[in-house]
Short mmCIF file of C-alpha atoms and ligand atoms in Angstrom, two decimals:
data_model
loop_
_atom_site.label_atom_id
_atom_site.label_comp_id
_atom_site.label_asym_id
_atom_site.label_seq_id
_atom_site.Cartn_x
_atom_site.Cartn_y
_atom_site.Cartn_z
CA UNK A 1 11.94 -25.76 3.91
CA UNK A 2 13.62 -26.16 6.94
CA UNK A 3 12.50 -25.75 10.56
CA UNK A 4 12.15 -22.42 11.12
CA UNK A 5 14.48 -22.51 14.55
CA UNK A 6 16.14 -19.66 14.45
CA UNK A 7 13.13 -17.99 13.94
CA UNK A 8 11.21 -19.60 16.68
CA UNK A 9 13.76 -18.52 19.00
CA UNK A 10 13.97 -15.41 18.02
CA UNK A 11 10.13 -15.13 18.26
CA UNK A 12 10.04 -15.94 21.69
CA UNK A 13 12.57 -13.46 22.43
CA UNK A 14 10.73 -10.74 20.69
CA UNK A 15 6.89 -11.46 21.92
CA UNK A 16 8.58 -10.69 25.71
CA UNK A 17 9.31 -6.76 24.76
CA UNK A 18 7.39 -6.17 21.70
CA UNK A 19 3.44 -6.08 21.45
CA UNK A 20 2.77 -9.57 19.72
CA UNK A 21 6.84 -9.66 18.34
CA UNK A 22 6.50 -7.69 15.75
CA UNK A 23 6.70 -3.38 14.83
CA UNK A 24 3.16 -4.05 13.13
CA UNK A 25 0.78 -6.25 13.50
CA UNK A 26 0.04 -7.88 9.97
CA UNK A 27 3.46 -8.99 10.00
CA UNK A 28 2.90 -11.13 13.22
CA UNK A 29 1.11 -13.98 10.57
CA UNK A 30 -2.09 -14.17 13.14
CA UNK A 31 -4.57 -14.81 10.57
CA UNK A 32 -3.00 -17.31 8.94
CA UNK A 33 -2.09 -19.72 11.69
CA UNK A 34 1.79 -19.70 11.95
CA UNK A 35 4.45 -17.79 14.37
CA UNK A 36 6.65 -14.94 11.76
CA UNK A 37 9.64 -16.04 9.67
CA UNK A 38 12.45 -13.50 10.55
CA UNK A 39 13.90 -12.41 7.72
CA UNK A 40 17.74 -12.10 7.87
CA UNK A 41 18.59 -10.67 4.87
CA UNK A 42 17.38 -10.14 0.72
CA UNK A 43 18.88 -9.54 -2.79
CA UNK A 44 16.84 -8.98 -6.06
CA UNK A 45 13.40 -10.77 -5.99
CA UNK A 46 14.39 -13.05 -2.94
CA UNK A 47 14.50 -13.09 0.15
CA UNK A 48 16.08 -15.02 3.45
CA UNK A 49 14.82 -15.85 6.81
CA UNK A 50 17.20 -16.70 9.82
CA UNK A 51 17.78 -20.19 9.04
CA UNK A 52 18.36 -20.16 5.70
CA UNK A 53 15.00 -20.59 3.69
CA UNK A 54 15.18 -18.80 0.48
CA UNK A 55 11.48 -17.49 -0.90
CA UNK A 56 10.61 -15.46 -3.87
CA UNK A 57 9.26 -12.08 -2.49
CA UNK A 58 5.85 -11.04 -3.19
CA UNK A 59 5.32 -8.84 -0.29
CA UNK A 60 8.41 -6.76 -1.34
CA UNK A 61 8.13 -4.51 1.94
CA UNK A 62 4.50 -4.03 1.66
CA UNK A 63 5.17 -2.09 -1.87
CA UNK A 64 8.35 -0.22 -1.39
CA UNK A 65 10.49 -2.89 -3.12
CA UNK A 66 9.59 -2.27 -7.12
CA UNK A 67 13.02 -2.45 -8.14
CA UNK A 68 13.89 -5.35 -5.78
CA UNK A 69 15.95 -5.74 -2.73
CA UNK A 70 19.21 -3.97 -2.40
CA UNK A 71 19.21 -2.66 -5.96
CA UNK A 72 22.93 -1.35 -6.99
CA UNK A 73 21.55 1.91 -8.02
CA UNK A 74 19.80 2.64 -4.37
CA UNK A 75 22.41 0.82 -2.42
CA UNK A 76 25.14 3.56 -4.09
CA UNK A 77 23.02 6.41 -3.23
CA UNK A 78 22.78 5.45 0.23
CA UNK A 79 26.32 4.63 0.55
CA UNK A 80 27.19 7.81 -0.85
CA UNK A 81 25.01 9.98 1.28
CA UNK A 82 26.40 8.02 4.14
CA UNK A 83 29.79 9.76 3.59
CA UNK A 84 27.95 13.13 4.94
CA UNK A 85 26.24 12.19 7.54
CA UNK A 86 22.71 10.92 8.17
CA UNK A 87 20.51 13.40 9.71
CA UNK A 88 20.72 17.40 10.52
CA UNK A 89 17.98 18.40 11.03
CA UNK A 90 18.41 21.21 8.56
CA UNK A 91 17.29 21.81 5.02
CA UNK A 92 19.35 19.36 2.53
CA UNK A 93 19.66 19.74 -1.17
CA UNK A 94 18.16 15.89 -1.79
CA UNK A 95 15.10 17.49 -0.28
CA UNK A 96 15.02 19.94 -3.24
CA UNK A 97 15.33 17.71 -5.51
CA UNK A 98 12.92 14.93 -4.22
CA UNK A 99 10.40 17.78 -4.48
CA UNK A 100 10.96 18.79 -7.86
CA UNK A 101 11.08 14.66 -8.91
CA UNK A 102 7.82 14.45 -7.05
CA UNK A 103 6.10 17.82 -8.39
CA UNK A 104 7.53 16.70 -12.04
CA UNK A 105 6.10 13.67 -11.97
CA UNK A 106 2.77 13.79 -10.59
CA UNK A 107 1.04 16.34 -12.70
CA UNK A 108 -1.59 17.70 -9.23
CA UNK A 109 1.37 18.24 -7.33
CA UNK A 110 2.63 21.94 -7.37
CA UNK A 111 3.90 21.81 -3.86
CA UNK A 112 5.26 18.65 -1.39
CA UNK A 113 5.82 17.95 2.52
CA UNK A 114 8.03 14.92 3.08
CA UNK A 115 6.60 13.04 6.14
CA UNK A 116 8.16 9.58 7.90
CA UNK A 117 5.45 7.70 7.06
CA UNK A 118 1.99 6.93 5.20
CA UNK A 119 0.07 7.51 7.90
CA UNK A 120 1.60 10.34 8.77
CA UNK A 121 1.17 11.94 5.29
CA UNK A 122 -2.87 11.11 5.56
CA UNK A 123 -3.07 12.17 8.49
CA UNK A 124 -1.96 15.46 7.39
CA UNK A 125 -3.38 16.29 4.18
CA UNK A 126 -6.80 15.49 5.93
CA UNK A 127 -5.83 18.59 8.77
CA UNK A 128 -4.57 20.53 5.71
CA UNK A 129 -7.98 20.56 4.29
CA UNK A 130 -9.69 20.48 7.21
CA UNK A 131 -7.94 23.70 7.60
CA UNK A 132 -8.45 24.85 3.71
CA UNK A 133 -12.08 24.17 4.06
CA UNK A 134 -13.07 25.63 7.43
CA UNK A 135 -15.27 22.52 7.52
CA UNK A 136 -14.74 18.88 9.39
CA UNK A 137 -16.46 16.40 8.14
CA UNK A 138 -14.12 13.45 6.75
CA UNK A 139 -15.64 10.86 3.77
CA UNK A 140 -13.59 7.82 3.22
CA UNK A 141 -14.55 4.24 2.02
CA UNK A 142 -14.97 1.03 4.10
CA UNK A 143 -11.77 -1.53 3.57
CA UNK A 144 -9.46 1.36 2.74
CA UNK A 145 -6.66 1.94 5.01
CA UNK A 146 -5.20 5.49 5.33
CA UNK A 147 -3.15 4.52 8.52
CA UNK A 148 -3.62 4.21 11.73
CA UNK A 149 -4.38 8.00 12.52
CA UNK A 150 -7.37 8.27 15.15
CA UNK A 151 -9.62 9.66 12.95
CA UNK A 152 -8.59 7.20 10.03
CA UNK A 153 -9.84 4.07 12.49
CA UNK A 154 -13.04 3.57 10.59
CA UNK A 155 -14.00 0.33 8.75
CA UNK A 156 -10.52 0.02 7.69
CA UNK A 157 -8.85 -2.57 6.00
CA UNK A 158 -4.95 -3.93 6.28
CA UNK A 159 -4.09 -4.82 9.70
CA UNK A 160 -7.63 -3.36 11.52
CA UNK A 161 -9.58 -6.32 8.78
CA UNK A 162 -6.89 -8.55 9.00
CA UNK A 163 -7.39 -8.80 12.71
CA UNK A 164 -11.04 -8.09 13.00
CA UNK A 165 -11.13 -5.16 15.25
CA UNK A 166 -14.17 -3.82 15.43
CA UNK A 167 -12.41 0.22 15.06
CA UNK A 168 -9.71 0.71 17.84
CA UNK A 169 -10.12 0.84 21.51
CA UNK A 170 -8.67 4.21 22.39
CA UNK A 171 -10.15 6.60 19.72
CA UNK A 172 -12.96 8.84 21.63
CA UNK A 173 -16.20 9.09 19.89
CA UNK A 174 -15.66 12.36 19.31
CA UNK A 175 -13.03 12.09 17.56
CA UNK A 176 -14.30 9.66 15.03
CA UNK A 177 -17.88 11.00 14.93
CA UNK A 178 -17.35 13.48 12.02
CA UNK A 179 -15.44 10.68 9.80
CA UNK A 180 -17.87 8.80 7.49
CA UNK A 181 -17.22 5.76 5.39
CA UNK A 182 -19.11 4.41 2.47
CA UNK A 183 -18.89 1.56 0.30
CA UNK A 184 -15.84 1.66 -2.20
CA UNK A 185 -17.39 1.38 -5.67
CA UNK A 186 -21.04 2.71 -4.36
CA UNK A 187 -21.61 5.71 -6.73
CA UNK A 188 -25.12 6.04 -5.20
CA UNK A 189 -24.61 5.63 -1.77
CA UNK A 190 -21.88 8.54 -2.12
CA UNK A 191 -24.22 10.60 -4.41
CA UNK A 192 -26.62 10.47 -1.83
CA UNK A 193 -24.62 11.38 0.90
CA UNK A 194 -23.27 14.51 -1.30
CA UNK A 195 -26.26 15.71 -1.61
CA UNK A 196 -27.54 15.28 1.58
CA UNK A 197 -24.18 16.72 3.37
CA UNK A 198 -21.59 17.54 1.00
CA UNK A 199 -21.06 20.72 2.61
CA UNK A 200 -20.15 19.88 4.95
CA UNK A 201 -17.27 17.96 4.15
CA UNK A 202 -13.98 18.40 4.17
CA UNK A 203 -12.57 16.31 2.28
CA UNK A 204 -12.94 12.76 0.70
CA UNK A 205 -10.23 10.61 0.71
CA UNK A 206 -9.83 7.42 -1.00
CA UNK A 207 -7.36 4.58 -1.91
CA UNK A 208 -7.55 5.59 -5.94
CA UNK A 209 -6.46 1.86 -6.35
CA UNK A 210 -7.51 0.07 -2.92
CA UNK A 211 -4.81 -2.50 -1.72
CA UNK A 212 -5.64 -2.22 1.54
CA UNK A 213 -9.08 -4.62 1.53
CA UNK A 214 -7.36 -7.27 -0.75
CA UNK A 215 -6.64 -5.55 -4.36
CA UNK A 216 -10.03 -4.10 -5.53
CA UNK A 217 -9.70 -1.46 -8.75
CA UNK A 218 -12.46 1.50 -9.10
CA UNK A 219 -15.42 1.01 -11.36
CA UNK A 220 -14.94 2.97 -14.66
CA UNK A 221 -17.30 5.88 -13.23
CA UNK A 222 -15.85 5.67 -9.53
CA UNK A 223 -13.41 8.51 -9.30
CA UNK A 224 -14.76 10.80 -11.81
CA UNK A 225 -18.22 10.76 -9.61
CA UNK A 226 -15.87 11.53 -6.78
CA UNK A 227 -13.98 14.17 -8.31
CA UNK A 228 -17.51 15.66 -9.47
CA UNK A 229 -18.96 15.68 -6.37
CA UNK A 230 -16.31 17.46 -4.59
CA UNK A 231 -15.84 19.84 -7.08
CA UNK A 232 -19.95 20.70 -6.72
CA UNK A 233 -19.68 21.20 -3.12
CA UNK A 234 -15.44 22.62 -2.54
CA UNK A 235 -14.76 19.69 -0.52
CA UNK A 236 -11.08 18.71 -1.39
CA UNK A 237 -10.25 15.07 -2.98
CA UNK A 238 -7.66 13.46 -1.49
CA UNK A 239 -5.85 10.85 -3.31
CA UNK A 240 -3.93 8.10 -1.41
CA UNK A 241 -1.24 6.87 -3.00
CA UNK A 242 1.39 5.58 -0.46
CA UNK A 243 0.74 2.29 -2.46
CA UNK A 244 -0.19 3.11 -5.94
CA UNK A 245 2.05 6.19 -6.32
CA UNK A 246 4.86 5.51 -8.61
CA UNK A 247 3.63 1.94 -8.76
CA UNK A 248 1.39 1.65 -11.42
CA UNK A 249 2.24 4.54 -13.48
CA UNK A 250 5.23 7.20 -12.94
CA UNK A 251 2.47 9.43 -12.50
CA UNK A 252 0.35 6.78 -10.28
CA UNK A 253 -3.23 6.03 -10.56
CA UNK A 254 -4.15 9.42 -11.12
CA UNK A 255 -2.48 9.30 -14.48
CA UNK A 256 -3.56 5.91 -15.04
CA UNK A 257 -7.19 6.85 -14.50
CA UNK A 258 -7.26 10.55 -15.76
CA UNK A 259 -8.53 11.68 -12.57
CA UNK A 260 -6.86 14.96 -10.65
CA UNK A 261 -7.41 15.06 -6.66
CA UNK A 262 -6.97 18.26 -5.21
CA UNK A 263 -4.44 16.72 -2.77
CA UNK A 264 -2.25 13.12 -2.70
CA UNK A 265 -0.57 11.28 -0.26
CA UNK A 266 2.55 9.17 -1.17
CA UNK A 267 4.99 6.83 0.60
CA UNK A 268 6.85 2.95 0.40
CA UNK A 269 8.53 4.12 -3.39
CA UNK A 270 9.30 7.15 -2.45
CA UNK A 271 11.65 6.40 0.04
CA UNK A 272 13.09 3.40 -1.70
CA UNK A 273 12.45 0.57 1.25
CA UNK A 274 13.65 3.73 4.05
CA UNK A 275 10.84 5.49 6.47
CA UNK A 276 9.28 8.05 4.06
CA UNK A 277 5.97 9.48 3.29
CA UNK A 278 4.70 12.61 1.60
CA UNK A 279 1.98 14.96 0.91
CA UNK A 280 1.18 17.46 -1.77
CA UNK A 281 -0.98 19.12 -4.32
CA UNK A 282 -2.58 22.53 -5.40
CA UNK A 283 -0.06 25.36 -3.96
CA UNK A 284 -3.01 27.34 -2.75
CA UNK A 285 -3.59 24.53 -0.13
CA UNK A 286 0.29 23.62 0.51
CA UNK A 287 0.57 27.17 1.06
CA UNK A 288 -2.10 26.70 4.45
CA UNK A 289 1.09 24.45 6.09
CA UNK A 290 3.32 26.24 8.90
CA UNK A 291 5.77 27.64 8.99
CA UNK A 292 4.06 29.34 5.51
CA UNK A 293 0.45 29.33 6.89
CA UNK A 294 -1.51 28.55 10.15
CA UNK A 295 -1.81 24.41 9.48
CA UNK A 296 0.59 22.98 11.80
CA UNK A 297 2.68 19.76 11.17
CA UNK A 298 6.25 18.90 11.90
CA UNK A 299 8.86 15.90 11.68
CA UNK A 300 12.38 15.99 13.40
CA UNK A 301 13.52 12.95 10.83
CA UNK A 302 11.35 14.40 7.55
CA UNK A 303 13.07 14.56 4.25
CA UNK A 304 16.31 12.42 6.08
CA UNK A 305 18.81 12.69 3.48
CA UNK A 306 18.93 8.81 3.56
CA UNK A 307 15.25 8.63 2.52
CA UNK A 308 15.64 11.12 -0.06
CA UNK A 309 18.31 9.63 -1.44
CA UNK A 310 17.37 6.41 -1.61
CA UNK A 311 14.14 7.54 -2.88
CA UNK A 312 16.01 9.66 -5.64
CA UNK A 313 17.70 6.71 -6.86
CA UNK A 314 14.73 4.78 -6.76
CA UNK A 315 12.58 7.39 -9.05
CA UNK A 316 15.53 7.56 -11.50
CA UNK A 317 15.63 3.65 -12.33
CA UNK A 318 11.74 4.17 -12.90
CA UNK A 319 11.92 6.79 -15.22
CA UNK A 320 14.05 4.31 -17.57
CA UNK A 321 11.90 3.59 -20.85
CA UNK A 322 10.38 0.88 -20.56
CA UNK A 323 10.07 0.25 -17.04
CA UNK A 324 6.35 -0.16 -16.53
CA UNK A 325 5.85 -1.78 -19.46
CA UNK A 326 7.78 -4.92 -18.42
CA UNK A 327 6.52 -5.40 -14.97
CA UNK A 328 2.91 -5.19 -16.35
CA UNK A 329 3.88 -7.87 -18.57
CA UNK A 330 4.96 -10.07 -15.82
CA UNK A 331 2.28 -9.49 -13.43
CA UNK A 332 -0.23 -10.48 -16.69
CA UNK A 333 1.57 -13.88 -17.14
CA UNK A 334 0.94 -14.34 -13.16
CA UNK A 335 -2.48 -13.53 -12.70
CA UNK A 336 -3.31 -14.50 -16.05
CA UNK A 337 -1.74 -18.14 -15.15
CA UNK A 338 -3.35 -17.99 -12.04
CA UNK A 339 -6.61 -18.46 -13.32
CA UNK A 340 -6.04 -20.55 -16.00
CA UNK A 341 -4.96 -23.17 -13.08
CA UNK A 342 -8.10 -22.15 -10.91
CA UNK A 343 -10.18 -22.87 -13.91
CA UNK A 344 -8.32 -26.19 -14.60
CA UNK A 345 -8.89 -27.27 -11.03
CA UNK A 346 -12.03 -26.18 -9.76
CA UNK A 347 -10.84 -24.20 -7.10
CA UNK A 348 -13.85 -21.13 -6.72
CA UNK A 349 -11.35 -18.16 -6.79
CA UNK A 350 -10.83 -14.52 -7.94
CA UNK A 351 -8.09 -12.36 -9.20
CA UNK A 352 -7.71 -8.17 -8.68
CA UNK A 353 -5.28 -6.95 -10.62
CA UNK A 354 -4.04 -3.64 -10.90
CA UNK A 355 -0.24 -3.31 -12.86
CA UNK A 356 2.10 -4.96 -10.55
CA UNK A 357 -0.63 -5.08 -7.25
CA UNK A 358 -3.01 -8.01 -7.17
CA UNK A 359 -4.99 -10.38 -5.05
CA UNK A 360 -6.01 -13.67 -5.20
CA UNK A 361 -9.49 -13.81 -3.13
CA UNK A 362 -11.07 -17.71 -2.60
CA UNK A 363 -14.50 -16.87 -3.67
CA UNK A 364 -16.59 -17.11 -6.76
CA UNK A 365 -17.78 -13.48 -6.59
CA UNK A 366 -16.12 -10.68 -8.64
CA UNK A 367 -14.60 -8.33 -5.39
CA UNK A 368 -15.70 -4.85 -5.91
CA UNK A 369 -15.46 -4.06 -2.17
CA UNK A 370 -14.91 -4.93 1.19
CA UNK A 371 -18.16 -6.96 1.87
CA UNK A 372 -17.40 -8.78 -1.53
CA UNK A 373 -13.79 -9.11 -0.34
CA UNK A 374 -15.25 -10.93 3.31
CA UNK A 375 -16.67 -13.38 1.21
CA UNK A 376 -12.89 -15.24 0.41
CA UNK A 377 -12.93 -18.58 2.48
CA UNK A 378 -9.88 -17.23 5.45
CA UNK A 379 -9.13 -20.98 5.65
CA UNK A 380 -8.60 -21.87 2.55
CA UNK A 381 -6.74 -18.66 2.66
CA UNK A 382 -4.85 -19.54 5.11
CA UNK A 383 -4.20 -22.94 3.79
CA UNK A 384 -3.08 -21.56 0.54
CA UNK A 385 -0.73 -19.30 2.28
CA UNK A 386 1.32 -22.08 4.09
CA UNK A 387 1.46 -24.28 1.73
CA UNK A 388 3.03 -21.43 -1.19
CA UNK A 389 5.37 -20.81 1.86
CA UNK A 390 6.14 -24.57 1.78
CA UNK A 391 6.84 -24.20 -1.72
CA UNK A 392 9.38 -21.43 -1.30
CA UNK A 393 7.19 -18.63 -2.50
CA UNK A 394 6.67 -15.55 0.23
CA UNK A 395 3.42 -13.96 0.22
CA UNK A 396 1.39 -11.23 2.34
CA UNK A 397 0.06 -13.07 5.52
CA UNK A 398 -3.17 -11.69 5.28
CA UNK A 399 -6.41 -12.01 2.41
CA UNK A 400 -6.51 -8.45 3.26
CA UNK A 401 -3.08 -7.23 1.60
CA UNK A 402 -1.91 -6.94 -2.08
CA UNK A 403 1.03 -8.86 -3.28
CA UNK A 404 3.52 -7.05 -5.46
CA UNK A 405 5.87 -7.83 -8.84
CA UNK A 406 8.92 -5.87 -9.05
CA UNK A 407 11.10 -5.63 -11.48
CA UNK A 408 13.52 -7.63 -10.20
CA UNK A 409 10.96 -10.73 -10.36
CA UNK A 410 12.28 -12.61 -13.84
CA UNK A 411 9.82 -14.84 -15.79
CA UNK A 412 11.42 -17.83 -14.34
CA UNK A 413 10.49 -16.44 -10.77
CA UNK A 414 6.77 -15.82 -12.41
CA UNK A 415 6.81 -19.68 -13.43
CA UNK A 416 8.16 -20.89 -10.25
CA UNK A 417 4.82 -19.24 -8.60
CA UNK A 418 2.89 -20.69 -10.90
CA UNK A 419 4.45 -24.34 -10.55
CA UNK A 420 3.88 -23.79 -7.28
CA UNK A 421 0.15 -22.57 -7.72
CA UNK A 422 -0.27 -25.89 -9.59
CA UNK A 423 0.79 -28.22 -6.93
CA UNK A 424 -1.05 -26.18 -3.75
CA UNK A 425 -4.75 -25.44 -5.79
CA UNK A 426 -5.79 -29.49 -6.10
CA UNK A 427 -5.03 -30.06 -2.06
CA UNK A 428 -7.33 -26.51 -1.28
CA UNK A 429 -10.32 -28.63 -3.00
N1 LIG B 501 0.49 -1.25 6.31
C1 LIG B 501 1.12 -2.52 6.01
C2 LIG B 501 0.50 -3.17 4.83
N2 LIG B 501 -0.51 -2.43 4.13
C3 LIG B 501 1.09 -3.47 7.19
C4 LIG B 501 2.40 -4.12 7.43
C5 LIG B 501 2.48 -4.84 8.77
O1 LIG B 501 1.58 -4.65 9.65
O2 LIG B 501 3.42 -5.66 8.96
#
C-alpha cells in the first residue's frame, strides 16, 4: 500500500471547513486509529483512493452498492435521464414507476413517499403514525440506528456507538422523553412494557435485520412477538429497512421472515448509490400525509429523477433470476471461511450473518444485542481493521457497522479476503 499522501493532504484541507473532514462521522476512521483514505474513484467490487491504492470494497457505500460500483445498467439510466434535465421540482414519470416497483415488490406497501434520505424516511413514518394513532409514545431497540432524527437519538448504534456519545447534545428532554428503547432480542422486557403501556404507543420501530450495532439477526420469535403486540394494542410496526430492503430478499426481511409491519422505511438500494430514501405501507395510513391528509412532510429534491432512475435500474438487475441466490452463496463461502480460520487460529471471534450483511465481532459470545455486541475487543478491532486495509481489502471503520457482498464481488475477490484473513488472525493473538 502506498503512503496515503494525497490523502493526508487532502485531509488537512478538509478538517479546516468540514466538522472532523468528513459529511458523516463514521467515515472520519476515529475508532479505529487512522486519518480517512479519500476515495478517488471505483468500478465493480473495487475501489480507489487518491493515490492509487486499489481495495476490494466491503463497505460498498454503507449498503447501496449491491450490484457494484458504476454498474453499466445504472450508469445508462443516469446518463440517459441526464439528457432531460436533473431536477424540476414537478411530478416525473420515474416517480410513478419507482412507486409501483416499490409497492410491487414489497407485499405491505400499498402506498410510497420518496424522501432524500434514511433518516428522513424514519423520521417520517414515526410522525405519520404518531399522527394515525393520536398517541406519542415511540418504542425502538437499543443499538439500532433509525438516523439521526432528534427523537431517534436514543441508545443508538452506527456513528452515535461508534463514537460513544452518550445520546446527542442538542436534543431537549422533552423531546426524547416519550421515545423508549429496549433490548433488541428481549421478548420479555418488550412484553412487559406492552402490557404495562402499550397504549400508549405509537409505534414500534425496529431494524427487522439490525446492521446498525454490528450485524445482529432477530431471534426466531422476535418479530412475530412484535407484530403481536402491536396488533393487541393498534400501535403501528414500523419496519426499517433502509439497509435490509431489497438486500436480503427482493421483498426484504419482511419476506424473508414472514413478518408484515404496518409501515417500512427504505433507502441506500433504492436510489442506486444517489440520495434517496422512502416510506410506505397500509394506504389507510399513507393516506394521513399532506397534501392528501393533515401529516405534514415535504422535500424540494424528493423522487429527483436521477435517484429514481438510478434506483429503477438498480431494482431491474435485482429482479434477474437468480440474483439472490448467488450473492448468498458468496457471502456463505466468506463467513463460512472466516471461521474456519478463527477456529484454526485461536482467535476468540464471532460471525452475524444475514444474506449479503455480516459482522465479524472479536468476542467469544454469540451477539444477540448491543450489550453482547460491546463485548468485541475495539483494539483488536481496530488492529484487524488496519491490517485487512494493509492487505488491500476495504472494510467499515467501525465494530459497529455491517460489511456488505455485492454482486459484483467474484469468488476470487471472496478468496483474496480470506487469504488475507489468514495472514492478519495469527498477529491479533
Ligand atoms: N449511516 C452510515 C452507516 N450506517 C454512516 C456512514 C458514515 O457516517 O460515514
Amino acid at each position: 500500500m502506498k503512503r496515503d499522501t494525497k490523502s493526508q493532504r487532502l485531509y488537512e484541507r478538509a478538517v479546516q471547513l468540514i466538522p472532523g473532514g468528513v459529511n458523516s462521522p463514521v467515515r472520519a476512521c476515529r475508532s479505529v486509529g487512522r486519518n480517512p483514505l479519500f476515495i478517488d474513484r471505483a468500478q465493480g467490487c473495487r475501489v480507489f483512493d487518491a493515490d492509487g491504492n486499489e481495495f476490494i470494497d466491503f463497505v460498498g457505500s454503507w449498503g447501496p452498492m449491491v450490484l457494484g460500483h458504476r454498474h453499466e445498467a445504472v450508469m445508462a439510466a443516469i446518463e440517459k435521464v441526464l439528457e432531460r434535465g436533473v431536477s424540476f421540482g414537478a411530478p416525473v414519470d420515474l416517480e410513478v414507476d419507482m412507486a409501483e416497483m416499490i409497492c410491487s415488490g414489497v407485499a405491505s406497501v400499498e402506498m410510497v413517499r420518496m424522501v432524500n434520505s434514511g433518516t428522513e424516511a424514519a423520521m417520517s413514518a414515526i410522525r405519520v403514525a404518531r399522527g394515525y394513532t393520536g398517541r406519542d409514545v415511540l418504542v425502538k431497540f437499543d443499538g439500532c440506528y433509525h438516523g439521526h432524527a432528534d427523537t431517534l437519538l436514543v441508545a443508538a448504534g452506527s456513528g452515535v456507538a461508534t463514537l460513544n456519545i452518550a445520546g446527542s447534545p442538542g436534543v431537549p428532554e422533552g423531546t426524547i422523553r416519550n421515545t423508549v428503547s429496549l433490548p433488541y432480542n428481549d421478548i420479555e422486557a418488550f412484553r412487559q412494557f406492552m402490557t404495562e403501556k402499550g397504549d400508549t404507543v405509537a409505534a414500534v420501530i425496529v431494524e427487522p435485520v439490525a446492521g446498525n450495532m454490528g450485524l445482529v439477526p432477530p431471534d426466531p420469535e422476535f418479530l412475530n412477538v412484535l407484530r403481536k403486540e402491536t396488533q393487541a394494542h393498534q400501535s403501528l410496526l414500523i419496519f426499517d429497512e433502509v439497509m435490509s430492503g431489497f438486500r436480503l430478499a427482493y421483498g426484504g426481511a419482511q419476506a424473508l421472515y414472514n413478518v408484515t409491519p404496518d409501515l417500512s422505511c427504505f433507502g441506500k438500494i433504492v436510489g442506486g448509490g444517489l440520495p434517496v430514501g422512502a416510506y410506505g405501507g397500509k394506504r389507510e395510513i399513507m393516506s394521513q400525509i399532506a397534501p392528501e391528509g393533515p401529516v405534514y412532510q415535504a422535500g424540494t429534491l424528493s423522487g429527483n429523477p436521477l435517484a429514481m432512475a438510478a434506483g429503477i435500474a438498480t431494482l431491474k438487475e435485482l429482479q434477474k433470476p437468480g440474483f439472490y441466490e448467488a450473492l448468498e452463496e458468496k457471502a456463505g463461502r466468506l463467513s463460512e471461511g472466516i471461521l474456519r480460520i478463527a477456529d484454526r487460529t485461536g482467535v476468540p471471534l464471532s460471525v452475524n450473518r444475514v444474506g449479503s450483511m455480516m459482522s465479524v465481532f472479536f468476542t467469544d459470545k454469540v451477539v444477540r444485542n448491543f450489550e453482547d455486541a460491546k463485548t468485541s475487543n475495539l483494539e483488536v478491532f481496530e488492529a484487524y481493521y488496519n491490517k485487512m486495509l494493509e492487505k488491500g481489502v476495504y472494510l467499515p471503520p467501525s465494530q459497529f457497522e455491517a460489511m456488505f457482498v455485492s454482486a459484483a464481488h467474484e469468488t476470487a475477490d471472496i478468496d483474496l479476503f480470506l487469504s488475507a484473513v489468514e495472514a492478519v488472525l495469527p498477529e491479533l493473538v
